[in-house]
PDB file of C-alpha atoms in Angstrom:
ATOM      1  CA  UNK A   1      -7.918   5.164 -33.045  1.00  0.00           C
ATOM      2  CA  UNK A   2      -6.048   5.696 -36.420  1.00  0.00           C
ATOM      3  CA  UNK A   3      -3.458   7.547 -34.295  1.00  0.00           C
ATOM      4  CA  UNK A   4      -2.375   4.249 -32.483  1.00  0.00           C
ATOM      5  CA  UNK A   5      -1.106   2.824 -35.599  1.00  0.00           C
ATOM      6  CA  UNK A   6       2.324   4.531 -35.107  1.00  0.00           C
ATOM      7  CA  UNK A   7       2.500   3.687 -31.285  1.00  0.00           C
ATOM      8  CA  UNK A   8       2.596  -0.074 -30.805  1.00  0.00           C
ATOM      9  CA  UNK A   9       3.034   0.087 -27.247  1.00  0.00           C
ATOM     10  CA  UNK A  10      -0.077   2.295 -26.617  1.00  0.00           C
ATOM     11  CA  UNK A  11      -2.085   0.009 -29.113  1.00  0.00           C
ATOM     12  CA  UNK A  12      -1.270  -3.095 -27.215  1.00  0.00           C
ATOM     13  CA  UNK A  13      -2.041  -1.612 -23.952  1.00  0.00           C
ATOM     14  CA  UNK A  14      -5.329  -0.109 -25.144  1.00  0.00           C
ATOM     15  CA  UNK A  15      -6.338  -3.566 -26.534  1.00  0.00           C
ATOM     16  CA  UNK A  16      -5.351  -5.409 -23.436  1.00  0.00           C
ATOM     17  CA  UNK A  17      -7.208  -2.833 -21.259  1.00  0.00           C
ATOM     18  CA  UNK A  18     -10.329  -2.937 -23.291  1.00  0.00           C
ATOM     19  CA  UNK A  19     -10.305  -6.758 -23.056  1.00  0.00           C
ATOM     20  CA  UNK A  20      -9.844  -6.582 -19.431  1.00  0.00           C
ATOM     21  CA  UNK A  21     -12.665  -4.278 -18.840  1.00  0.00           C
ATOM     22  CA  UNK A  22     -15.205  -6.537 -20.950  1.00  0.00           C
ATOM     23  CA  UNK A  23     -14.201  -9.648 -18.884  1.00  0.00           C
ATOM     24  CA  UNK A  24     -14.287  -7.725 -15.637  1.00  0.00           C
ATOM     25  CA  UNK A  25     -17.824  -6.484 -16.241  1.00  0.00           C
ATOM     26  CA  UNK A  26     -19.040  -9.601 -17.848  1.00  0.00           C
ATOM     27  CA  UNK A  27     -17.448 -12.579 -15.936  1.00  0.00           C
ATOM     28  CA  UNK A  28     -19.690 -12.087 -12.963  1.00  0.00           C
ATOM     29  CA  UNK A  29     -18.080 -14.891 -10.987  1.00  0.00           C
ATOM     30  CA  UNK A  30     -14.668 -13.348 -11.183  1.00  0.00           C
ATOM     31  CA  UNK A  31     -13.374 -16.452 -12.937  1.00  0.00           C
ATOM     32  CA  UNK A  32     -12.057 -14.421 -15.973  1.00  0.00           C
ATOM     33  CA  UNK A  33     -14.450 -16.511 -18.381  1.00  0.00           C
ATOM     34  CA  UNK A  34     -17.437 -15.102 -19.798  1.00  0.00           C
ATOM     35  CA  UNK A  35     -20.508 -17.430 -20.040  1.00  0.00           C
ATOM     36  CA  UNK A  36     -23.256 -17.123 -22.780  1.00  0.00           C
ATOM     37  CA  UNK A  37     -25.688 -16.358 -20.004  1.00  0.00           C
ATOM     38  CA  UNK A  38     -23.504 -13.365 -18.924  1.00  0.00           C
ATOM     39  CA  UNK A  39     -23.007 -12.170 -22.408  1.00  0.00           C
ATOM     40  CA  UNK A  40     -26.840 -12.128 -22.879  1.00  0.00           C
ATOM     41  CA  UNK A  41     -27.497 -10.227 -19.760  1.00  0.00           C
ATOM     42  CA  UNK A  42     -25.014  -7.542 -20.601  1.00  0.00           C
ATOM     43  CA  UNK A  43     -25.073  -4.498 -22.738  1.00  0.00           C
ATOM     44  CA  UNK A  44     -21.819  -5.746 -24.953  1.00  0.00           C
ATOM     45  CA  UNK A  45     -23.917  -6.102 -28.094  1.00  0.00           C
ATOM     46  CA  UNK A  46     -25.498  -2.669 -27.852  1.00  0.00           C
ATOM     47  CA  UNK A  47     -22.111  -1.177 -27.450  1.00  0.00           C
ATOM     48  CA  UNK A  48     -20.648  -3.016 -30.447  1.00  0.00           C
ATOM     49  CA  UNK A  49     -23.431  -1.653 -32.441  1.00  0.00           C
ATOM     50  CA  UNK A  50     -22.983   1.818 -30.997  1.00  0.00           C
ATOM     51  CA  UNK A  51     -19.248   1.606 -32.014  1.00  0.00           C
ATOM     52  CA  UNK A  52     -20.250   0.745 -35.625  1.00  0.00           C
ATOM     53  CA  UNK A  53     -22.165   3.950 -35.712  1.00  0.00           C
ATOM     54  CA  UNK A  54     -20.180   6.370 -33.648  1.00  0.00           C
ATOM     55  CA  UNK A  55     -17.191   8.360 -34.884  1.00  0.00           C
ATOM     56  CA  UNK A  56     -15.836   9.353 -31.715  1.00  0.00           C
ATOM     57  CA  UNK A  57     -14.866   6.299 -29.682  1.00  0.00           C
ATOM     58  CA  UNK A  58     -14.860   8.259 -26.368  1.00  0.00           C
ATOM     59  CA  UNK A  59     -18.584   8.414 -26.554  1.00  0.00           C
ATOM     60  CA  UNK A  60     -18.898   4.798 -26.171  1.00  0.00           C
ATOM     61  CA  UNK A  61     -18.066   5.018 -22.351  1.00  0.00           C
ATOM     62  CA  UNK A  62     -18.550   1.343 -21.751  1.00  0.00           C
ATOM     63  CA  UNK A  63     -15.445  -0.598 -22.163  1.00  0.00           C
ATOM     64  CA  UNK A  64     -13.926   1.038 -25.288  1.00  0.00           C
ATOM     65  CA  UNK A  65     -13.238   4.730 -24.398  1.00  0.00           C
ATOM     66  CA  UNK A  66      -9.725   5.764 -25.056  1.00  0.00           C
ATOM     67  CA  UNK A  67      -9.855   8.464 -22.540  1.00  0.00           C
ATOM     68  CA  UNK A  68     -10.618   6.041 -19.808  1.00  0.00           C
ATOM     69  CA  UNK A  69      -7.736   3.795 -20.938  1.00  0.00           C
ATOM     70  CA  UNK A  70      -5.530   6.645 -20.797  1.00  0.00           C
ATOM     71  CA  UNK A  71      -6.403   7.503 -17.286  1.00  0.00           C
ATOM     72  CA  UNK A  72      -5.885   4.039 -16.135  1.00  0.00           C
ATOM     73  CA  UNK A  73      -2.527   3.844 -17.854  1.00  0.00           C
ATOM     74  CA  UNK A  74      -1.334   7.058 -16.651  1.00  0.00           C
ATOM     75  CA  UNK A  75      -2.113   6.672 -13.089  1.00  0.00           C
ATOM     76  CA  UNK A  76      -0.490   3.382 -13.081  1.00  0.00           C
ATOM     77  CA  UNK A  77       2.776   5.107 -14.147  1.00  0.00           C
ATOM     78  CA  UNK A  78       2.343   8.013 -11.880  1.00  0.00           C
ATOM     79  CA  UNK A  79       2.537   5.644  -9.014  1.00  0.00           C
ATOM     80  CA  UNK A  80       5.394   3.591 -10.433  1.00  0.00           C
ATOM     81  CA  UNK A  81       8.282   5.880  -9.542  1.00  0.00           C
ATOM     82  CA  UNK A  82      10.915   3.607 -10.159  1.00  0.00           C
ATOM     83  CA  UNK A  83       9.637   2.776 -13.619  1.00  0.00           C
ATOM     84  CA  UNK A  84      10.078  -1.024 -13.198  1.00  0.00           C
ATOM     85  CA  UNK A  85       6.463  -1.612 -14.545  1.00  0.00           C
ATOM     86  CA  UNK A  86       5.551  -2.949 -11.196  1.00  0.00           C
ATOM     87  CA  UNK A  87       3.623  -1.337  -8.178  1.00  0.00           C
ATOM     88  CA  UNK A  88       4.897  -2.040  -4.693  1.00  0.00           C
ATOM     89  CA  UNK A  89       2.764  -1.718  -1.410  1.00  0.00           C
ATOM     90  CA  UNK A  90       4.138   1.622  -0.776  1.00  0.00           C
ATOM     91  CA  UNK A  91       3.094   2.986  -4.303  1.00  0.00           C
ATOM     92  CA  UNK A  92      -0.509   1.483  -3.874  1.00  0.00           C
ATOM     93  CA  UNK A  93      -0.633   3.340  -0.394  1.00  0.00           C
ATOM     94  CA  UNK A  94       0.032   6.591  -2.166  1.00  0.00           C
ATOM     95  CA  UNK A  95      -3.001   6.007  -4.267  1.00  0.00           C
ATOM     96  CA  UNK A  96      -5.674   8.894  -3.778  1.00  0.00           C
ATOM     97  CA  UNK A  97      -3.591  10.936  -1.455  1.00  0.00           C
ATOM     98  CA  UNK A  98      -3.206   7.934   0.997  1.00  0.00           C
ATOM     99  CA  UNK A  99      -6.837   7.265   1.216  1.00  0.00           C
ATOM    100  CA  UNK A 100      -6.687   3.566   1.717  1.00  0.00           C
ATOM    101  CA  UNK A 101      -5.680   2.077   4.999  1.00  0.00           C
ATOM    102  CA  UNK A 102      -2.610  -0.137   5.426  1.00  0.00           C
ATOM    103  CA  UNK A 103      -4.750  -3.126   6.103  1.00  0.00           C
ATOM    104  CA  UNK A 104      -6.956  -2.751   3.130  1.00  0.00           C
ATOM    105  CA  UNK A 105      -3.685  -2.587   0.969  1.00  0.00           C
ATOM    106  CA  UNK A 106      -2.353  -5.702   2.541  1.00  0.00           C
ATOM    107  CA  UNK A 107      -5.402  -7.435   1.643  1.00  0.00           C
ATOM    108  CA  UNK A 108      -5.503  -6.286  -2.043  1.00  0.00           C
ATOM    109  CA  UNK A 109      -1.934  -7.251  -2.145  1.00  0.00           C
ATOM    110  CA  UNK A 110      -2.764 -10.848  -0.981  1.00  0.00           C
ATOM    111  CA  UNK A 111      -5.494 -11.195  -3.344  1.00  0.00           C
ATOM    112  CA  UNK A 112      -3.908  -9.954  -6.476  1.00  0.00           C
ATOM    113  CA  UNK A 113      -4.366 -12.386  -9.385  1.00  0.00           C
ATOM    114  CA  UNK A 114      -1.117 -12.357 -10.922  1.00  0.00           C
ATOM    115  CA  UNK A 115       1.605 -13.313  -8.395  1.00  0.00           C
ATOM    116  CA  UNK A 116       4.316 -14.288 -10.749  1.00  0.00           C
ATOM    117  CA  UNK A 117       6.278 -10.991  -9.852  1.00  0.00           C
ATOM    118  CA  UNK A 118       7.011  -9.617  -6.455  1.00  0.00           C
ATOM    119  CA  UNK A 119       4.986  -6.485  -7.285  1.00  0.00           C
ATOM    120  CA  UNK A 120       1.627  -5.575  -8.741  1.00  0.00           C
ATOM    121  CA  UNK A 121       1.281  -5.857 -12.643  1.00  0.00           C
ATOM    122  CA  UNK A 122      -0.596  -3.389 -14.596  1.00  0.00           C
ATOM    123  CA  UNK A 123      -3.633  -5.810 -15.215  1.00  0.00           C
ATOM    124  CA  UNK A 124      -3.999  -6.227 -11.224  1.00  0.00           C
ATOM    125  CA  UNK A 125      -3.844  -2.497 -10.877  1.00  0.00           C
ATOM    126  CA  UNK A 126      -6.496  -1.710 -13.623  1.00  0.00           C
ATOM    127  CA  UNK A 127      -8.985  -4.217 -11.836  1.00  0.00           C
ATOM    128  CA  UNK A 128      -8.323  -2.400  -8.442  1.00  0.00           C
ATOM    129  CA  UNK A 129      -8.893   0.997 -10.099  1.00  0.00           C
ATOM    130  CA  UNK A 130     -12.107  -0.159 -11.545  1.00  0.00           C
ATOM    131  CA  UNK A 131     -13.167  -1.771  -8.356  1.00  0.00           C
ATOM    132  CA  UNK A 132     -12.171   1.354  -6.406  1.00  0.00           C
ATOM    133  CA  UNK A 133     -13.751   4.059  -8.532  1.00  0.00           C
ATOM    134  CA  UNK A 134     -16.862   2.222  -9.548  1.00  0.00           C
ATOM    135  CA  UNK A 135     -18.205   0.645  -6.319  1.00  0.00           C
ATOM    136  CA  UNK A 136     -21.636   0.533  -7.580  1.00  0.00           C
ATOM    137  CA  UNK A 137     -20.794  -2.217 -10.239  1.00  0.00           C
ATOM    138  CA  UNK A 138     -21.541  -5.891  -9.227  1.00  0.00           C
ATOM    139  CA  UNK A 139     -17.924  -6.824 -10.125  1.00  0.00           C
ATOM    140  CA  UNK A 140     -16.543  -4.151  -7.853  1.00  0.00           C
ATOM    141  CA  UNK A 141     -18.839  -5.375  -4.960  1.00  0.00           C
ATOM    142  CA  UNK A 142     -17.713  -8.796  -5.419  1.00  0.00           C
ATOM    143  CA  UNK A 143     -14.023  -7.623  -5.411  1.00  0.00           C
ATOM    144  CA  UNK A 144     -14.419  -5.675  -2.229  1.00  0.00           C
ATOM    145  CA  UNK A 145     -16.428  -8.294  -0.584  1.00  0.00           C
ATOM    146  CA  UNK A 146     -13.516 -10.794  -0.851  1.00  0.00           C
ATOM    147  CA  UNK A 147     -11.044  -8.060   0.529  1.00  0.00           C
ATOM    148  CA  UNK A 148     -13.209  -7.425   3.464  1.00  0.00           C
ATOM    149  CA  UNK A 149     -13.952 -11.078   4.172  1.00  0.00           C
ATOM    150  CA  UNK A 150     -10.680 -11.348   6.038  1.00  0.00           C
ATOM    151  CA  UNK A 151     -11.092 -15.022   7.369  1.00  0.00           C
ATOM    152  CA  UNK A 152     -12.414 -16.083   4.161  1.00  0.00           C
ATOM    153  CA  UNK A 153     -15.448 -17.679   5.440  1.00  0.00           C
ATOM    154  CA  UNK A 154     -17.799 -16.334   2.873  1.00  0.00           C
ATOM    155  CA  UNK A 155     -19.370 -13.795   5.309  1.00  0.00           C
ATOM    156  CA  UNK A 156     -18.333 -10.171   6.344  1.00  0.00           C
ATOM    157  CA  UNK A 157     -19.002 -10.456  10.087  1.00  0.00           C
ATOM    158  CA  UNK A 158     -18.448  -8.065  13.157  1.00  0.00           C
ATOM    159  CA  UNK A 159     -14.895  -9.549  13.536  1.00  0.00           C
ATOM    160  CA  UNK A 160     -13.952  -8.586   9.807  1.00  0.00           C
ATOM    161  CA  UNK A 161     -15.569  -5.084  10.056  1.00  0.00           C
ATOM    162  CA  UNK A 162     -13.848  -4.348  13.365  1.00  0.00           C
ATOM    163  CA  UNK A 163     -10.429  -5.323  11.846  1.00  0.00           C
ATOM    164  CA  UNK A 164     -10.869  -2.816   8.926  1.00  0.00           C
ATOM    165  CA  UNK A 165     -12.686  -0.127  10.877  1.00  0.00           C
ATOM    166  CA  UNK A 166     -10.098   0.193  13.826  1.00  0.00           C
ATOM    167  CA  UNK A 167      -7.587   1.643  11.459  1.00  0.00           C
ATOM    168  CA  UNK A 168     -10.096   3.760   9.733  1.00  0.00           C
ATOM    169  CA  UNK A 169     -11.200   5.284  13.131  1.00  0.00           C
ATOM    170  CA  UNK A 170      -7.522   6.095  13.999  1.00  0.00           C
ATOM    171  CA  UNK A 171      -7.212   7.933  10.773  1.00  0.00           C
ATOM    172  CA  UNK A 172     -10.480   9.998  11.266  1.00  0.00           C
ATOM    173  CA  UNK A 173      -9.356  10.979  14.740  1.00  0.00           C
ATOM    174  CA  UNK A 174      -6.020  12.131  13.368  1.00  0.00           C
ATOM    175  CA  UNK A 175      -7.902  14.319  10.730  1.00  0.00           C
ATOM    176  CA  UNK A 176     -10.021  15.890  13.318  1.00  0.00           C
ATOM    177  CA  UNK A 177     -13.126  14.203  11.833  1.00  0.00           C
ATOM    178  CA  UNK A 178     -16.238  13.102  14.017  1.00  0.00           C
ATOM    179  CA  UNK A 179     -15.789   9.257  14.690  1.00  0.00           C
ATOM    180  CA  UNK A 180     -18.752   6.987  15.216  1.00  0.00           C
ATOM    181  CA  UNK A 181     -18.531   3.802  17.137  1.00  0.00           C
ATOM    182  CA  UNK A 182     -18.321   0.468  15.439  1.00  0.00           C
ATOM    183  CA  UNK A 183     -21.589  -0.465  17.082  1.00  0.00           C
ATOM    184  CA  UNK A 184     -23.328   2.592  15.575  1.00  0.00           C
ATOM    185  CA  UNK A 185     -21.887   1.850  12.154  1.00  0.00           C
ATOM    186  CA  UNK A 186     -23.138  -1.638  12.340  1.00  0.00           C
ATOM    187  CA  UNK A 187     -26.576  -0.463  13.113  1.00  0.00           C
ATOM    188  CA  UNK A 188     -26.421   1.597  10.040  1.00  0.00           C
ATOM    189  CA  UNK A 189     -25.116  -1.139   7.820  1.00  0.00           C
ATOM    190  CA  UNK A 190     -27.928  -3.471   9.183  1.00  0.00           C
ATOM    191  CA  UNK A 191     -30.500  -0.778   8.114  1.00  0.00           C
ATOM    192  CA  UNK A 192     -29.004  -0.370   4.788  1.00  0.00           C
ATOM    193  CA  UNK A 193     -28.467  -4.090   3.922  1.00  0.00           C
ATOM    194  CA  UNK A 194     -30.991  -5.853   5.933  1.00  0.00           C
ATOM    195  CA  UNK A 195     -28.986  -9.121   6.135  1.00  0.00           C
ATOM    196  CA  UNK A 196     -30.671 -12.382   7.298  1.00  0.00           C
ATOM    197  CA  UNK A 197     -28.690 -12.216  10.236  1.00  0.00           C
ATOM    198  CA  UNK A 198     -27.596  -8.948  11.687  1.00  0.00           C
ATOM    199  CA  UNK A 199     -23.994  -7.978  11.190  1.00  0.00           C
ATOM    200  CA  UNK A 200     -23.089 -11.025   8.938  1.00  0.00           C
ATOM    201  CA  UNK A 201     -23.317  -9.723   5.487  1.00  0.00           C
ATOM    202  CA  UNK A 202     -23.263 -12.199   2.571  1.00  0.00           C
ATOM    203  CA  UNK A 203     -22.138 -11.207  -1.028  1.00  0.00           C
ATOM    204  CA  UNK A 204     -25.837 -11.439  -2.490  1.00  0.00           C
ATOM    205  CA  UNK A 205     -27.224  -9.224   0.128  1.00  0.00           C
ATOM    206  CA  UNK A 206     -24.572  -6.531  -0.318  1.00  0.00           C
ATOM    207  CA  UNK A 207     -25.072  -6.674  -4.093  1.00  0.00           C
ATOM    208  CA  UNK A 208     -28.854  -6.484  -3.793  1.00  0.00           C
ATOM    209  CA  UNK A 209     -29.100  -3.414  -1.170  1.00  0.00           C
ATOM    210  CA  UNK A 210     -28.034  -0.755  -3.644  1.00  0.00           C
ATOM    211  CA  UNK A 211     -25.965   0.922  -1.045  1.00  0.00           C
ATOM    212  CA  UNK A 212     -22.967  -1.311  -1.167  1.00  0.00           C
ATOM    213  CA  UNK A 213     -20.665   1.690  -2.346  1.00  0.00           C
ATOM    214  CA  UNK A 214     -21.219   3.585   0.973  1.00  0.00           C
ATOM    215  CA  UNK A 215     -20.652   0.268   3.156  1.00  0.00           C
ATOM    216  CA  UNK A 216     -17.404  -0.553   1.142  1.00  0.00           C
ATOM    217  CA  UNK A 217     -15.965   3.019   1.431  1.00  0.00           C
ATOM    218  CA  UNK A 218     -16.611   3.187   5.012  1.00  0.00           C
ATOM    219  CA  UNK A 219     -14.467   0.303   5.720  1.00  0.00           C
ATOM    220  CA  UNK A 220     -11.572   1.027   3.236  1.00  0.00           C
ATOM    221  CA  UNK A 221     -11.296   4.665   1.975  1.00  0.00           C
ATOM    222  CA  UNK A 222     -11.122   7.409   4.721  1.00  0.00           C
ATOM    223  CA  UNK A 223     -11.738  10.281   2.375  1.00  0.00           C
ATOM    224  CA  UNK A 224     -14.657   8.652   0.632  1.00  0.00           C
ATOM    225  CA  UNK A 225     -16.028   7.856   4.019  1.00  0.00           C
ATOM    226  CA  UNK A 226     -15.899  11.522   5.102  1.00  0.00           C
ATOM    227  CA  UNK A 227     -17.501  12.599   1.836  1.00  0.00           C
ATOM    228  CA  UNK A 228     -20.288  10.095   2.355  1.00  0.00           C
ATOM    229  CA  UNK A 229     -20.947  11.447   5.876  1.00  0.00           C
ATOM    230  CA  UNK A 230     -21.057  14.955   4.314  1.00  0.00           C
ATOM    231  CA  UNK A 231     -23.507  13.925   1.614  1.00  0.00           C
ATOM    232  CA  UNK A 232     -25.839  12.331   4.434  1.00  0.00           C
ATOM    233  CA  UNK A 233     -25.606  15.628   6.298  1.00  0.00           C
ATOM    234  CA  UNK A 234     -26.776  17.516   3.066  1.00  0.00           C
ATOM    235  CA  UNK A 235     -29.693  15.101   2.550  1.00  0.00           C
ATOM    236  CA  UNK A 236     -30.693  15.497   6.183  1.00  0.00           C
ATOM    237  CA  UNK A 237     -30.648  19.338   5.693  1.00  0.00           C
ATOM    238  CA  UNK A 238     -32.871  18.845   2.621  1.00  0.00           C
ATOM    239  CA  UNK A 239     -30.421  19.670  -0.008  1.00  0.00           C
ATOM    240  CA  UNK A 240     -30.716  17.105  -2.873  1.00  0.00           C
ATOM    241  CA  UNK A 241     -27.861  15.916  -4.786  1.00  0.00           C
ATOM    242  CA  UNK A 242     -28.004  14.699  -8.299  1.00  0.00           C
ATOM    243  CA  UNK A 243     -24.443  13.161  -8.537  1.00  0.00           C
ATOM    244  CA  UNK A 244     -25.896   9.580  -8.343  1.00  0.00           C
ATOM    245  CA  UNK A 245     -27.411  10.448 -11.862  1.00  0.00           C
ATOM    246  CA  UNK A 246     -24.003   9.867 -13.311  1.00  0.00           C
ATOM    247  CA  UNK A 247     -21.811   6.583 -12.681  1.00  0.00           C
ATOM    248  CA  UNK A 248     -19.020   7.188 -10.224  1.00  0.00           C
ATOM    249  CA  UNK A 249     -16.528   5.792 -12.787  1.00  0.00           C
ATOM    250  CA  UNK A 250     -17.561   8.299 -15.395  1.00  0.00           C
ATOM    251  CA  UNK A 251     -17.182  11.198 -13.091  1.00  0.00           C
ATOM    252  CA  UNK A 252     -13.718   9.968 -11.932  1.00  0.00           C
ATOM    253  CA  UNK A 253     -12.438   9.251 -15.452  1.00  0.00           C
ATOM    254  CA  UNK A 254     -13.785  12.631 -16.811  1.00  0.00           C
ATOM    255  CA  UNK A 255     -12.111  14.605 -13.749  1.00  0.00           C
ATOM    256  CA  UNK A 256      -8.771  12.620 -14.077  1.00  0.00           C
ATOM    257  CA  UNK A 257      -8.704  13.024 -17.818  1.00  0.00           C
ATOM    258  CA  UNK A 258      -8.917  16.567 -17.604  1.00  0.00           C
ATOM    259  CA  UNK A 259      -6.084  16.696 -14.877  1.00  0.00           C
ATOM    260  CA  UNK A 260      -3.795  14.725 -16.957  1.00  0.00           C
ATOM    261  CA  UNK A 261      -4.333  16.908 -20.065  1.00  0.00           C
ATOM    262  CA  UNK A 262      -3.853  20.021 -18.174  1.00  0.00           C
ATOM    263  CA  UNK A 263      -0.719  18.786 -16.611  1.00  0.00           C
ATOM    264  CA  UNK A 264       0.658  17.657 -19.904  1.00  0.00           C
ATOM    265  CA  UNK A 265      -0.239  21.055 -21.449  1.00  0.00           C
ATOM    266  CA  UNK A 266       1.480  22.971 -18.586  1.00  0.00           C
ATOM    267  CA  UNK A 267       4.504  20.981 -18.910  1.00  0.00           C
ATOM    268  CA  UNK A 268       4.729  21.500 -22.629  1.00  0.00           C
ATOM    269  CA  UNK A 269       4.004  25.146 -22.089  1.00  0.00           C
ATOM    270  CA  UNK A 270       6.873  25.380 -19.806  1.00  0.00           C
ATOM    271  CA  UNK A 271       9.214  23.673 -21.968  1.00  0.00           C
ATOM    272  CA  UNK A 272       8.318  25.996 -24.833  1.00  0.00           C
ATOM    273  CA  UNK A 273       8.981  28.909 -22.579  1.00  0.00           C
ATOM    274  CA  UNK A 274      12.437  27.801 -21.723  1.00  0.00           C
ATOM    275  CA  UNK A 275      13.124  27.161 -25.523  1.00  0.00           C
ATOM    276  CA  UNK A 276      11.811  30.571 -26.406  1.00  0.00           C
ATOM    277  CA  UNK A 277      14.154  32.363 -23.846  1.00  0.00           C
ATOM    278  CA  UNK A 278      17.190  30.614 -25.242  1.00  0.00           C
ATOM    279  CA  UNK A 279      16.323  31.761 -28.796  1.00  0.00           C
ATOM    280  CA  UNK A 280      15.774  35.443 -27.572  1.00  0.00           C
ATOM    281  CA  UNK A 281      19.247  35.360 -26.104  1.00  0.00           C
TER     282      UNK A 281
END
């Protein structure tokens, strides 16, 4: 990170993002405070020892990767078209090529932690991005559970799921995709989660089932829902997939980092080409 010494803005943003990722992963209860118990049951000590021995910080993929920070930071500024350091609901709707529904975005907006400004600050966006692209993590499951618990009674029930799935159904129809009924979807959820009371899902049950990412995407992200259905069809046809051997967050961060670097190189190449033309004249 020696190169950050000459860029105080990026240095501060990197430090803040790294601290936020550690607290996000370790706080467990979402309080923003790390208990000794959470610390002991985490991998943070091993990661710190790895940092002491590793020359390339990007190989320490938990918490400290500069490439991961760069992805979060750049996506925020891509969405912040008016460059006021705040996202607005329309900005968040554009995330992932409009993959989130209006109702989901409204809930995310209502539950943001820092409401000192009219918009969404970088810290809340970073938490959203971690939750959206790493739905297998306990902290992410907790984040989305509170989003989907529309009436705030501590349970995701049929009424909550109907509220979010209605808009999802309309979008699937508009895309020409096959649409399953809510009743059929609930049967699938009950089979995957096995809640004590059918169609009444508690946080601990969702975290324990190991398939929470599928449930959450089906209710919040139309593109990931379609991808999940496609993967299920492949498995039914006997075609194995090894995507689950790699964390969703790592796959996402690597893909987005390559996209950002390629875009920057292309932009620089165009600028060099324009300059070369002027010199030739």
